[in-house]
Amino acid sequence: MASLACILGLVLFATSMTQAQSPLPPGAPPPARVIRRTVPITNTIRRGFATGTRDSTGRPGRNYWQQWTEYTINARLDVATSTVAGRETVVLHNNSDSALRVILLRLDQNIFAPRAARSDFLEDPIEVTQGMRVTRLTVNGQAVNLSPQLDRSGRISTASGPAALGLDQTVAQIFLQSPVPAHQAVMLEADWNFEVPNVAVGRGIRMGRQADSLYQVAQWYPRIAMYDDLRGWDGEPYLGQSEFYNNFGRWDVSLDLPAGWVVGASGTLQNPDQVLSATTRERLARVTQSDEQQTIVGVGEMGPGKSTVAGDRVVWRFTADTAGDFAWATSRSYVWDATRATIPGRGTIPVNIFYLPGDSSFRRAGAVVRHALEYYSGLWMPYSFPQMTITDGPELGMEYPMFIMSGLGAADHETGHQWWPMMVGVNETWYGWMDEGFNSFMNALSSADRQGQRGSLDGRGQQYGRTSGNELESPMMWPANYQGPFYGFTTYLKAPQMLSMLGGVVGDSALLTAMSEYAKTWRFKHPSPWDYMFFMERALGRDLDWFWYYWLFTTEEVEGSIANVSTSGMKSTVTVRQDGEMPSPVVLQVQFAPTGPAIRPMPNSRMTDSVTAVVTWPVDVWFGGHRTFDAVLNFGGRAITRITLDPFRRFPDRDQRDNVWPRP
Ligand SMILES: [Zn+2]
């Protein structure tokens, strides 16, 4: 998601708390520098290594498995009470290597209930509802006790059948009477209902309604929690900020709505003949024939017998295959436009745009979504889904498979989420940087491309020096659910800085190619941070453990400077200093006088114009633990007029004034 006001607030907060400071008082002896060159291996990934589900190649291990879920949901929206009531059947295929004794169920609507735990950093007020009311639950046809008594030892008894605890929380547990063996399936049935909260624009938590005319319905049905090979059940509460980590599966969803209301949803409409008017169907059939944005339902064309078939109620049936979730939005007032996107290697797909008639800027969102689908398909891998939908409403930036709730401003970002986490199923609740962070990184490239420019990664890596050292910042590997006031920075902004530096180490085009290979390798799978780190090292042919260690597990910086330059004959010795703990390659830009002896390029240099060279020494020069490195320049005697350390501004640096010689 991108609650922009919220994120900007956090960034301003972060910025206001940083100060330019010299890390060492003048004359103090330099502390010893020990550079770590290994990646921490925690119990989580150790478990994957031990069972062979993960390995050091960064590709799915020989024993890799993941769960699969199949949902059939019938739901009805009652506009008079703003209630969605549903009945669902979900089959969980236990592809894991062990029996399940408990099943965790996500009930995200309970975040609106009075007793729910919520992130301290959410904006208030949100509307309080009764949350999710689960009225019936069965496991393989056996009724689940919804209000079990605990025995004297505080345990729950399943002697008389399965029992559920925590149905008033965002994560509930169903204790099974008999475990679900490995490689077998279990079927749950549930009846449930909730009131869709009425929210002001931008003030919801992913879902909400505008009075009784527009409903954005997401995180809306009891959903089987993630169960993976690294941690087993993902029991992280939904606190409203970090979003999700979902199983892949299939959805068959029937939505019973007032006639005349139109719907945008994850998935593909299965029964247009029973739902849409002949005019609407004819217009939809032409959508993929041109790049024009076309009107499907215009102003004055809304209502039963006009946009939809006539009558009182209409049941829309959608299916979504190999997805991680299903969401939808409906309104009696939506204008429905559509255009197409051309996906490389796949052909054209429809793009649906649902917006309120007064919102003229929203019409432009179609072109933004199309550009994002086409650009990211080329950058990483082709968009895999059969359609894409953007919907207007109170939520200004939130993503679901094939479906986003977004204003124009976040349309590119939310479409970008189709790559992570919708296709590459990362654990965003823990490792938000693999989702929001990678997305922010690519948004900058997409935004430049939309304006006909080439995106540049320059500058961002160096910026991190302004934040490093702030004790409120947790390392990127700290669970995003608990990142506190730096959540926006650590989750959204730091990964682009990290990838800017990585491009500065391995080259930008090599970086983008490796990221694309990573995406393809983990398409519709669940990579861990270690899989990403190891995959990138293999793809780039480099030992980058030092890089991952400092960026992901610490909050250290490089803080480089030019300490001295001395010239003797044809040689100039540039003493480069690093006061931070993170090492980096030494990159010097050397500018020469316009005339003089011929410039003879060094083997580790490249000329960027006739009087400018960029000279590079690898990061290895620091591994002995030194704080200074003497970079010897010998270009054949042409006078040097200016030397700049880190000219592309890729390496975290608190003070850039000391990167230039002679000092300005
Ligand atoms: Zn986002």
PDB file of C-alpha atoms in Angstrom, residues 4 17 44 71 163 195 288 293 309 321 344 399 410 452 577 585:
ATOM      1  CA  LEU A   4       1.174   8.690   1.005  1.00  0.00           C
ATOM      2  CA  MET A  17      15.863  13.876  13.314  1.00  0.00           C
ATOM      3  CA  THR A  44      14.415 -19.589  10.167  1.00  0.00           C
ATOM      4  CA  TYR A  71     -12.007 -21.105  -2.063  1.00  0.00           C
ATOM      5  CA  ALA A 163     -12.612 -25.835  18.724  1.00  0.00           C
ATOM      6  CA  GLU A 195     -20.415  -4.412   8.462  1.00  0.00           C
ATOM      7  CA  THR A 288      -8.614  -5.252 -26.591  1.00  0.00           C
ATOM      8  CA  GLN A 293      -9.690   4.137 -23.459  1.00  0.00           C
ATOM      9  CA  VAL A 309     -29.517  -6.815 -16.706  1.00  0.00           C
ATOM     10  CA  ASP A 321      -6.533 -18.912 -10.537  1.00  0.00           C
ATOM     11  CA  PRO A 344       5.266  -9.031 -24.152  1.00  0.00           C
ATOM     12  CA  GLU A 399      -3.135  -3.726  -3.976  1.00  0.00           C
ATOM     13  CA  ALA A 410      -0.461   5.651  -6.530  1.00  0.00           C
ATOM     14  CA  GLY A 452      10.376   9.543 -22.007  1.00  0.00           C
ATOM     15  CA  ARG A 577      39.259   7.411   4.009  1.00  0.00           C
ATOM     16  CA  PRO A 585      34.457   0.135  -3.823  1.00  0.00           C
TER      17      PRO A 585
END
